Amino acid sequence: MSVEHPCVVTLDHRSKPRVLFSGDQLVEVDLPAGTRVIYAKPPMEGLPDPDAAVRYALSHPLGDEPLYAKLRPGMRVTIAIDDLSMPLPPMKRPDCRQRVLEPVVKMLDEAGVDDVELVIATAFHRPMSAKEIEHIVGKRTFDRFWPDKLYNHDAERPGGLTHLGTTADGIEVEINSRAASSDLVIYVNLTFVSMNGGYKSMGTGLVGYRTLRGHHNPGTIRKTESYMEPSRSHLAKKMEGVGKLIEEKIDVFHIETTVNNRMFDKPLAFLTKNEDELSGTEERLLKGLIKTLRLLPQPARQAIFERVPAPYEMTGVFAGECEAVHDAILDLVYKQHCVPVQGQSDIVVFPIPYISPYNVGAYLNPLLVSVMAEGYLHNLHKGVPLLKKGGTMIILHPCSDKFDPEQHPAYVEFFHKLLPQTRDAMELHKQFEKNFASHPSYIQMYRSGSAYHPAHPFYMWYWGENGRQHRGRVIVVGADNEYVPSILGYETARTMSEALRMAKETAPTDPSIACFRICPVMMAEVTPDAPAPQIEASKS
């Protein structure tokens, strides 16, 4: 076994099998010698006194006045708050958002500001339940404001959006009317990955369909080189235009926090380790967990991982002007997540875990499996993608034909009715999206139930568009059926050995193989291989 970086391990004949997620199962997989396995960095140290750090940030903002200087009696203030899509899984109490909200509310009280409302910036995500909201904002804030002055953003409420104008590239900007009529909006972020935060917060979380369709579309995604690098993201550029227009009209004070990657508490902390470095006790625990998961019914397997909040620790908090705050947070996010990797690979193994930003409390349905593979995992890179252009993705997931009826009702029709007609994102966008987006039954389930908006499955398909344009084949290991992979345009293999044999049929001789061993979250900071030297033809 050789090591090019402590988190990048090249396997040899002595290496043990790797233990990879396949949904809510763990499977042992033998990977060939020469495979590079990429692990997440160890967790950064959390702030020694996060509450003091929050107070300092509020009083020493970047590029703006201190929060207390912006407040006056009688003003109208709206606090917008990131929803539960990040971090994954939800963090132990107190959540970073609670740590921020409590001193902010206290400061508002001391300034005599009593017209205060708190809005969960859900955009087209499902509404959060009362219990979920209490978890992220804390009991004190919840008891005081819920439900009349603490609620989910409703992008379909009649009269609930105010039109602010049109960006230079033609996006119509409409925003939550309460926020639009406020003297000050305070946005509270928990920036878990580098795609989130910044101008995206206001420009996505508090808007409606007329705005979202301007940047959540396949044309924008195809022009985006990297979701996680704003400077190389056409999506981020469009959202920046929306955010800047909003902040020309509304005074916004940003507060961003970020956390380390301590996803598993002590009983399961060994899941993040290199298998060759496990102690004897840890090996026995791991084998016992694999066996237990295999014997349990699916809901119980998922509960083992999902019902134990993650022991994330706050690693940074900054407040003030949008760009200055976000740049400071991005430095910390990259410091935690980026693992240096030299060169791309012809074949990349992507284990698909049980959770994504869009299935908290629900099963990872087939459409979200594709989002995780071609959308998120493929895009968790900086520099160039880990997979070479035209290379083969191998993913691990059962791909069960299972959808949560409360959270994902529109997904069922999208998957079973529309995808069999066409997988072309542009055709789906042109032919079907508008009608779906105004479907009265699905909209009612979004507004009064716990469903994602009917436009959301379209956005999820678009989210994987740059991955689909980049990769060659996708081979699924461990699928319990062939129907779901075929709808997605994927092939199936019974074992990893079979999948690798299939992948090598269309790969160069002696292909390079990498395994992106998520969880916890990480990014591959990939430096491309140097081009082969060009030999100049001799002149006669």
Coordinates of C-alpha atoms in Angstrom, one line a residue:
M1 CA 0.0 0.0 0.0
S2 CA 1.4 3.4 -1.0
V3 CA 0.3 6.9 0.1
E4 CA 0.5 10.0 -2.1
H5 CA -1.4 12.0 0.6
P6 CA -2.6 10.8 4.0
C7 CA -6.2 10.6 2.7
V8 CA -5.3 9.0 -0.7
V9 CA -4.3 5.4 -0.4
T10 CA -3.2 3.2 -3.3
L11 CA -4.1 -0.4 -2.7
D12 CA -1.7 -3.4 -3.0
H13 CA -2.2 -7.2 -2.7
R14 CA -2.0 -6.9 1.1
S15 CA -4.8 -4.4 1.4
K16 CA -8.1 -5.4 3.1
P17 CA -11.5 -5.1 1.4
R18 CA -13.0 -1.6 1.5
V19 CA -16.3 -1.1 3.4
L20 CA -18.6 1.1 1.3
F21 CA -22.1 2.4 1.6
S22 CA -24.7 1.0 -0.6
G23 CA -27.8 2.9 0.5
D24 CA -28.4 2.0 4.2
Q25 CA -26.3 -1.1 3.9
L26 CA -22.5 -1.5 4.3
V27 CA -20.8 -3.9 1.9
E28 CA -17.2 -5.3 1.8
V29 CA -15.7 -4.8 -1.6
D30 CA -12.4 -6.2 -3.0
L31 CA -10.8 -3.6 -5.2
P32 CA -7.8 -4.4 -7.4
A33 CA -4.3 -3.5 -6.5
G34 CA -3.5 0.0 -7.9
T35 CA -6.9 1.4 -7.0
R36 CA -6.6 4.8 -5.3
V37 CA -9.1 5.1 -2.4
I38 CA -9.8 8.7 -1.3
Y39 CA -10.8 9.3 2.3
A40 CA -12.1 12.4 4.0
K41 CA -9.7 14.5 6.1
P42 CA -9.9 14.2 9.9
P43 CA -12.3 16.7 11.5
M44 CA -10.9 20.1 12.1
E45 CA -11.0 21.3 15.7
G46 CA -14.2 23.2 16.6
L47 CA -14.1 26.7 18.0
P48 CA -13.3 26.6 21.7
D49 CA -16.2 29.0 22.5
P50 CA -18.6 29.2 19.6
D51 CA -21.1 31.4 21.5
A52 CA -18.4 34.0 22.1
A53 CA -17.4 33.7 18.4
V54 CA -20.9 34.5 17.4
R55 CA -21.1 37.5 19.6
Y56 CA -17.8 38.8 18.2
A57 CA -18.9 38.3 14.6
L58 CA -22.1 40.3 15.2
S59 CA -20.1 43.2 16.7
H60 CA -17.2 43.0 14.3
P61 CA -18.7 42.3 10.9
L62 CA -16.9 42.2 7.5
G63 CA -17.8 45.1 5.2
D64 CA -20.8 46.3 7.1
E65 CA -21.8 48.0 10.3
P66 CA -22.2 46.0 13.5
L67 CA -25.7 44.5 13.8
Y68 CA -26.6 46.6 16.9
A69 CA -25.8 49.8 14.8
K70 CA -28.3 48.8 12.2
L71 CA -31.2 48.5 14.6
R72 CA -33.8 51.1 15.8
P73 CA -37.1 50.9 17.6
G74 CA -40.1 50.3 15.4
M75 CA -38.3 48.9 12.4
R76 CA -39.5 45.7 10.6
V77 CA -37.0 42.8 10.7
T78 CA -37.2 39.4 9.0
I79 CA -34.8 36.6 9.9
A80 CA -34.3 34.0 7.2
I81 CA -32.9 30.7 8.2
D82 CA -31.4 27.8 6.2
D83 CA -33.6 24.7 6.2
L84 CA -32.8 21.1 7.1
S85 CA -31.2 20.1 3.8
M86 CA -27.8 20.8 5.4
P87 CA -25.9 19.6 7.3
L88 CA -26.3 15.9 6.7
P89 CA -27.3 14.2 8.9
P90 CA -28.8 16.9 11.3
M91 CA -26.3 18.0 13.9
K92 CA -26.6 17.6 17.7
R93 CA -28.1 20.4 19.7
P94 CA -27.4 23.2 19.8
D95 CA -27.4 23.6 16.0
C96 CA -25.3 26.5 14.7
R97 CA -28.5 28.3 13.8
Q98 CA -29.7 28.2 17.4
R99 CA -26.3 29.6 18.6
V100 CA -26.8 32.5 16.1
L101 CA -30.5 33.2 16.6
E102 CA -30.5 33.5 20.4
P103 CA -28.0 36.5 20.6
V104 CA -29.6 38.1 17.5
V105 CA -33.1 38.0 19.0
K106 CA -31.7 39.3 22.3
M107 CA -30.0 42.2 20.4
L108 CA -33.3 43.0 18.7
D109 CA -35.1 43.1 22.0
E110 CA -32.5 45.4 23.5
A111 CA -32.9 47.7 20.5
G112 CA -36.7 47.9 20.9
V113 CA -37.4 46.0 17.7
D114 CA -40.7 44.2 18.2
D115 CA -41.8 43.6 14.6
V116 CA -39.8 40.4 14.0
E117 CA -40.6 37.3 12.0
L118 CA -38.5 34.2 11.2
V119 CA -38.8 32.4 7.9
I120 CA -37.3 29.1 7.0
A121 CA -35.9 29.5 3.6
T122 CA -37.2 26.3 2.0
A123 CA -37.7 27.5 -1.6
F124 CA -39.2 24.4 -3.3
H125 CA -38.0 22.0 -0.6
R126 CA -40.6 20.3 1.6
P127 CA -41.9 22.3 4.6
M128 CA -40.1 21.5 7.8
S129 CA -42.2 20.0 10.7
A130 CA -42.6 21.8 14.0
K131 CA -40.3 19.3 15.6
E132 CA -37.6 19.8 13.0
I133 CA -37.8 23.6 13.2
E134 CA -37.5 23.4 17.0
H135 CA -34.4 21.3 16.6
I136 CA -32.5 23.9 14.5
V137 CA -33.7 27.1 16.2
G138 CA -33.8 25.9 19.8
K139 CA -36.7 25.6 22.2
R140 CA -36.6 29.2 23.5
T141 CA -36.9 30.7 20.0
F142 CA -39.4 28.1 18.9
D143 CA -41.7 28.7 21.9
R144 CA -41.6 32.4 21.5
F145 CA -42.3 32.7 17.7
W146 CA -44.0 29.5 16.5
P147 CA -46.3 29.3 14.5
D148 CA -47.4 32.9 13.7
K149 CA -44.0 34.5 13.5
L150 CA -41.9 31.5 12.7
Y151 CA -42.9 29.5 9.7
N152 CA -41.8 27.9 6.4
H153 CA -41.5 30.1 3.3
D154 CA -44.4 29.3 0.9
A155 CA -43.5 29.9 -2.7
E156 CA -47.1 29.4 -3.8
R157 CA -49.0 31.5 -1.3
P158 CA -51.3 33.9 -3.2
G159 CA -49.8 37.4 -2.7
G160 CA -46.9 35.9 -0.9
L161 CA -44.2 37.2 -3.4
T162 CA -43.1 40.7 -4.4
H163 CA -41.6 41.4 -7.8
L164 CA -38.3 43.3 -7.4
G165 CA -37.1 43.6 -11.0
T166 CA -35.2 41.7 -13.7
T167 CA -31.5 40.9 -13.8
A168 CA -29.2 41.8 -16.7
D169 CA -29.5 38.2 -18.0
G170 CA -33.3 38.3 -17.9
I171 CA -34.2 36.5 -14.7
E172 CA -37.4 37.9 -13.1
V173 CA -36.8 38.3 -9.4
E174 CA -39.6 37.9 -7.0
I175 CA -39.1 37.4 -3.3
N176 CA -41.0 36.6 -0.1
S177 CA -43.2 39.6 0.5
R178 CA -42.4 39.8 4.2
A179 CA -38.7 40.0 3.4
A180 CA -39.4 42.5 0.6
S181 CA -41.2 44.8 3.0
S182 CA -38.6 44.6 5.8
D183 CA -36.2 47.4 6.8
L184 CA -33.6 44.7 7.4
V185 CA -33.3 41.0 6.5
I186 CA -30.9 38.9 8.6
Y187 CA -29.9 35.7 6.8
V188 CA -28.6 32.9 9.0
N189 CA -26.7 30.3 7.1
L190 CA -25.2 26.9 7.9
T191 CA -22.8 26.5 5.0
F192 CA -22.0 22.8 4.8
V193 CA -20.6 22.7 1.3
S194 CA -19.1 25.4 -0.9
M195 CA -22.1 25.5 -3.3
N196 CA -24.3 26.9 -0.5
G197 CA -24.3 30.3 1.2
G198 CA -23.5 33.7 -0.3
Y199 CA -25.9 35.1 -2.9
K200 CA -27.5 31.7 -3.3
S201 CA -29.2 32.1 0.1
M202 CA -31.6 34.9 -0.7
G203 CA -31.7 34.2 -4.5
T204 CA -32.9 30.6 -4.0
G205 CA -34.3 30.2 -0.5
L206 CA -36.9 32.9 -0.4
V207 CA -38.0 33.1 -4.1
G208 CA -40.7 31.5 -6.3
Y209 CA -40.9 29.7 -9.7
R210 CA -40.4 32.8 -11.9
T211 CA -37.0 33.3 -10.3
L212 CA -35.9 29.6 -9.8
R213 CA -36.6 28.7 -13.5
G214 CA -34.1 31.4 -14.5
H215 CA -31.2 29.5 -13.0
H216 CA -32.4 26.0 -12.2
N217 CA -32.5 24.9 -15.8
P218 CA -30.5 22.4 -17.9
G219 CA -28.9 25.2 -20.1
T220 CA -27.4 26.8 -17.0
I221 CA -26.2 23.4 -15.6
R222 CA -24.5 22.4 -18.8
K223 CA -22.4 25.6 -18.7
T224 CA -21.4 24.9 -15.1
E225 CA -17.9 23.4 -14.8
S226 CA -18.0 22.9 -11.1
Y227 CA -20.8 23.4 -8.6
M228 CA -18.4 23.7 -5.7
E229 CA -16.2 26.5 -7.2
P230 CA -18.3 29.7 -7.6
S231 CA -15.8 31.2 -10.0
R232 CA -16.3 28.3 -12.4
S233 CA -20.1 28.0 -11.9
H234 CA -22.5 29.5 -14.4
L235 CA -25.2 28.6 -11.9
A236 CA -23.4 30.7 -9.2
K237 CA -23.0 33.5 -11.7
K238 CA -26.7 33.7 -12.3
M239 CA -27.6 33.4 -8.7
E240 CA -25.1 36.2 -7.9
G241 CA -27.1 38.4 -10.4
V242 CA -30.3 37.6 -8.5
G243 CA -28.7 38.2 -5.1
K244 CA -27.2 41.5 -6.1
L245 CA -30.5 42.8 -7.4
I246 CA -32.2 41.7 -4.2
E247 CA -29.6 43.5 -2.1
E248 CA -30.0 46.7 -4.1
K249 CA -33.6 46.8 -2.9
I250 CA -33.3 45.2 0.6
D251 CA -30.8 45.7 3.3
V252 CA -29.4 42.2 4.1
F253 CA -27.1 41.3 6.9
H254 CA -25.5 37.9 6.4
I255 CA -24.4 35.5 9.2
E256 CA -22.7 32.4 7.9
T257 CA -21.4 29.5 10.0
T258 CA -19.7 26.3 9.0
V259 CA -18.9 23.0 10.7
N260 CA -16.3 20.3 10.6
N261 CA -17.0 16.8 9.1
R262 CA -17.4 14.9 12.4
M263 CA -20.4 12.9 11.0
F264 CA -20.3 9.9 13.3
D265 CA -20.2 9.9 17.1
K266 CA -17.9 7.6 18.9
P267 CA -19.9 4.3 18.6
L268 CA -19.6 4.6 14.7
A269 CA -16.5 6.8 14.4
F270 CA -14.5 3.9 12.9
L271 CA -16.6 4.2 9.7
T272 CA -14.4 7.0 8.6
K273 CA -11.1 5.2 9.0
N274 CA -8.9 3.4 6.5
E275 CA -9.8 -0.3 6.8
D276 CA -6.1 -1.2 7.0
E277 CA -5.7 0.9 10.2
L278 CA -8.6 -0.5 12.2
S279 CA -7.9 -2.0 15.6
G280 CA -9.0 -5.5 16.3
T281 CA -11.9 -4.2 18.3
E282 CA -13.0 -1.8 15.5
E283 CA -12.8 -4.6 12.9
R284 CA -15.1 -6.8 15.0
L285 CA -17.5 -3.9 15.5
L286 CA -17.5 -3.2 11.8
K287 CA -18.2 -6.8 10.8
G288 CA -21.0 -6.9 13.4
L289 CA -22.6 -3.8 12.0
I290 CA -22.4 -5.1 8.5
K291 CA -24.1 -8.3 9.6
T292 CA -26.7 -6.5 11.7
L293 CA -27.7 -4.2 8.8
R294 CA -28.0 -7.2 6.5
L295 CA -30.5 -8.8 8.8
L296 CA -32.6 -5.8 9.7
P297 CA -35.6 -4.5 7.7
Q298 CA -35.0 -1.3 5.7
P299 CA -36.6 1.3 8.0
A300 CA -34.6 -0.1 11.0
R301 CA -31.3 0.1 8.9
Q302 CA -31.9 3.7 8.0
A303 CA -32.9 4.6 11.6
I304 CA -29.5 3.4 12.9
F305 CA -27.8 6.2 10.9
E306 CA -30.5 8.8 10.7
R307 CA -31.8 9.0 14.2
V308 CA -28.5 9.8 15.9
P309 CA -27.6 13.5 15.3
A310 CA -24.1 14.1 14.1
P311 CA -21.6 15.6 16.5
Y312 CA -20.5 18.4 14.2
E313 CA -18.7 21.3 15.7
M314 CA -18.7 24.9 14.6
T315 CA -15.4 25.9 12.9
G316 CA -16.2 29.4 11.9
V317 CA -18.7 32.2 12.0
F318 CA -18.7 35.5 10.1
A319 CA -21.2 38.3 9.7
G320 CA -21.7 41.3 7.5
E321 CA -21.7 42.0 3.8
C322 CA -22.4 39.0 1.5
E323 CA -19.3 38.5 -0.5
A324 CA -16.8 39.2 2.3
V325 CA -18.6 36.9 4.7
H326 CA -18.9 34.1 2.1
D327 CA -15.3 34.3 1.0
A328 CA -14.1 33.9 4.6
I329 CA -16.4 30.9 5.1
L330 CA -15.4 29.2 1.8
D331 CA -11.7 29.3 3.0
L332 CA -12.7 27.2 6.0
V333 CA -15.0 24.8 4.0
Y334 CA -12.2 24.1 1.5
K335 CA -9.7 23.6 4.3
Q336 CA -11.9 20.9 5.8
H337 CA -13.1 19.2 2.6
C338 CA -10.4 19.4 0.0
V339 CA -8.2 16.3 -0.4
P340 CA -5.3 16.8 -3.0
V341 CA -5.4 14.1 -5.7
Q342 CA -2.9 13.9 -8.6
G343 CA -4.6 13.0 -11.9
Q344 CA -8.0 11.9 -13.0
S345 CA -9.1 8.3 -13.3
D346 CA -10.7 6.2 -16.1
I347 CA -13.0 4.5 -13.7
V348 CA -14.4 5.9 -10.4
V349 CA -16.3 4.0 -7.8
F350 CA -19.0 6.1 -6.1
P351 CA -20.7 4.5 -3.0
I352 CA -24.2 6.0 -2.7
P353 CA -25.1 6.6 1.0
Y354 CA -28.5 6.6 2.5
I355 CA -28.9 10.3 2.7
S356 CA -29.0 13.4 0.5
P357 CA -30.2 17.0 1.0
Y358 CA -33.6 16.0 -0.3
N359 CA -34.6 12.8 1.6
V360 CA -34.2 13.7 5.3
G361 CA -36.6 11.3 7.0
A362 CA -37.4 9.4 3.8
Y363 CA -35.9 6.7 1.6
L364 CA -33.4 7.7 -1.1
N365 CA -35.6 7.1 -4.1
P366 CA -34.2 6.2 -7.6
L367 CA -34.2 9.8 -8.9
L368 CA -32.2 10.9 -5.9
V369 CA -29.8 8.1 -6.5
S370 CA -29.0 9.6 -9.9
V371 CA -28.7 13.1 -8.3
M372 CA -26.2 11.8 -5.8
A373 CA -24.1 10.0 -8.4
E374 CA -24.1 12.4 -11.4
G375 CA -25.0 15.6 -9.5
Y376 CA -23.3 15.7 -6.0
L377 CA -20.6 13.1 -5.9
H378 CA -19.3 13.8 -9.4
N379 CA -19.3 17.5 -8.5
L380 CA -17.5 17.2 -5.2
H381 CA -14.3 18.3 -6.8
K382 CA -12.1 21.3 -7.2
G383 CA -9.9 21.7 -10.3
V384 CA -11.1 19.0 -12.7
P385 CA -13.5 16.1 -12.1
L386 CA -12.1 13.0 -10.6
L387 CA -13.5 11.0 -13.5
K388 CA -11.9 11.5 -16.9
K389 CA -14.1 12.7 -19.7
G390 CA -16.0 9.7 -21.1
G391 CA -15.0 7.5 -18.2
T392 CA -17.1 5.0 -16.3
M393 CA -18.9 5.5 -13.0
I394 CA -19.5 2.5 -10.9
I395 CA -22.1 3.1 -8.2
L396 CA -23.3 1.0 -5.3
H397 CA -27.0 1.1 -4.4
P398 CA -30.0 -1.3 -4.5
C399 CA -31.9 1.2 -6.7
S400 CA -35.2 -0.1 -5.2
D401 CA -38.4 1.2 -6.9
K402 CA -39.4 3.0 -3.7
F403 CA -40.7 6.5 -3.2
D404 CA -41.9 8.3 -0.1
P405 CA -45.6 9.1 -0.8
E406 CA -45.6 12.1 1.5
Q407 CA -42.3 13.8 0.5
H408 CA -42.0 12.8 -3.1
P409 CA -45.4 12.3 -4.8
A410 CA -44.5 14.3 -8.0
Y411 CA -41.3 12.3 -8.3
V412 CA -43.3 9.1 -8.9
E413 CA -45.0 10.5 -12.0
F414 CA -41.8 12.1 -13.2
F415 CA -39.8 8.9 -12.9
H416 CA -42.4 6.4 -14.2
K417 CA -44.2 8.5 -16.8
L418 CA -41.7 11.1 -18.1
L419 CA -38.3 9.5 -18.0
P420 CA -39.4 6.5 -20.1
Q421 CA -40.4 9.0 -22.8
T422 CA -37.1 10.9 -22.7
R423 CA -34.0 11.4 -20.5
D424 CA -33.1 14.5 -22.4
A425 CA -33.1 17.3 -19.9
M426 CA -33.8 20.0 -22.5
E427 CA -36.9 18.1 -23.8
L428 CA -38.2 17.5 -20.3
H429 CA -37.7 21.3 -19.6
K430 CA -39.5 22.4 -22.7
Q431 CA -42.3 19.8 -22.9
F432 CA -43.3 19.0 -19.3
E433 CA -41.9 21.3 -16.6
K434 CA -44.3 24.2 -16.9
N435 CA -47.4 22.0 -16.5
F436 CA -45.9 20.1 -13.6
A437 CA -44.9 23.3 -11.9
S438 CA -48.6 24.4 -11.8
H439 CA -50.2 21.0 -11.0
P440 CA -52.9 21.9 -8.4
S441 CA -52.8 18.7 -6.4
Y442 CA -49.1 18.5 -6.1
I443 CA -48.9 22.2 -5.2
Q444 CA -51.5 21.6 -2.4
M445 CA -49.4 18.8 -1.1
Y446 CA -46.4 21.2 -1.0
R447 CA -48.4 23.9 0.7
S448 CA -50.3 22.0 3.3
G449 CA -48.4 18.7 3.6
S450 CA -44.8 17.6 3.6
A451 CA -44.1 17.3 -0.2
Y452 CA -41.5 18.9 -2.4
H453 CA -42.8 21.3 -5.0
P454 CA -43.8 19.6 -8.3
A455 CA -41.0 21.4 -10.2
H456 CA -38.4 19.8 -7.8
P457 CA -38.0 16.4 -9.6
F458 CA -37.2 18.4 -12.8
Y459 CA -34.5 20.3 -10.9
M460 CA -33.1 17.1 -9.6
W461 CA -32.8 15.6 -13.0
Y462 CA -31.1 18.8 -14.3
W463 CA -28.8 18.7 -11.3
G464 CA -27.1 15.6 -12.8
E465 CA -26.9 17.1 -16.2
N466 CA -23.2 18.1 -16.2
G467 CA -22.3 14.6 -14.8
R468 CA -24.3 13.0 -17.6
Q469 CA -22.6 15.1 -20.2
H470 CA -19.2 14.3 -18.8
R471 CA -19.3 10.5 -18.0
G472 CA -19.5 7.6 -20.4
R473 CA -21.2 4.7 -18.7
V474 CA -22.8 4.2 -15.3
I475 CA -22.7 0.6 -13.9
V476 CA -24.7 -0.2 -10.8
V477 CA -23.5 -2.9 -8.4
G478 CA -26.1 -4.3 -6.0
A479 CA -29.3 -3.3 -7.7
D480 CA -32.3 -5.4 -6.7
N481 CA -33.9 -4.9 -10.1
E482 CA -32.9 -4.0 -13.7
Y483 CA -36.0 -1.8 -14.3
V484 CA -34.9 1.2 -12.3
P485 CA -31.3 1.3 -13.7
S486 CA -32.6 0.9 -17.2
I487 CA -34.9 4.0 -16.9
L488 CA -31.9 6.0 -15.7
G489 CA -29.8 4.7 -18.6
Y490 CA -27.5 2.6 -16.3
E491 CA -26.2 -0.9 -16.7
T492 CA -26.1 -3.5 -13.9
A493 CA -23.5 -5.9 -12.5
R494 CA -23.9 -8.5 -9.8
T495 CA -20.5 -7.9 -8.2
M496 CA -17.8 -5.3 -8.2
S497 CA -15.5 -7.7 -10.1
E498 CA -18.1 -8.0 -12.9
A499 CA -18.6 -4.2 -13.0
L500 CA -14.8 -3.6 -13.3
R501 CA -14.6 -6.2 -16.1
M502 CA -17.4 -4.4 -17.9
A503 CA -15.8 -1.0 -17.4
K504 CA -12.5 -2.2 -18.8
E505 CA -14.1 -3.2 -22.0
T506 CA -14.4 0.4 -23.0
A507 CA -11.5 1.8 -21.0
P508 CA -7.9 2.2 -22.1
T509 CA -5.5 -0.6 -21.5
D510 CA -4.6 -0.8 -17.8
P511 CA -7.2 1.8 -16.7
S512 CA -6.7 3.9 -13.7
I513 CA -9.3 3.3 -10.9
A514 CA -10.3 5.5 -8.0
C515 CA -12.8 5.0 -5.2
F516 CA -14.4 8.1 -3.6
R517 CA -15.1 6.7 -0.2
I518 CA -17.8 9.0 1.1
C519 CA -19.0 9.5 4.0
P520 CA -18.3 12.0 5.6
V521 CA -18.4 14.8 3.1
M522 CA -15.2 15.7 1.2
M523 CA -14.0 17.1 -2.1
A524 CA -11.3 15.8 -4.4
E525 CA -9.0 18.7 -5.3
V526 CA -7.8 17.2 -8.6
T527 CA -4.7 18.3 -10.4
P528 CA -4.8 17.0 -14.0
D529 CA -2.0 14.8 -15.3
A530 CA 0.6 16.6 -17.3
P531 CA -0.1 16.2 -21.1
A532 CA 2.1 13.7 -22.9
P533 CA 5.0 15.5 -24.6
Q534 CA 4.5 16.3 -28.2
I535 CA 7.2 15.2 -30.6
E536 CA 7.6 17.6 -33.4
A537 CA 7.7 16.1 -36.8
S538 CA 11.1 16.5 -38.4
K539 CA 11.3 18.8 -41.4
S540 CA 12.7 17.5 -44.6

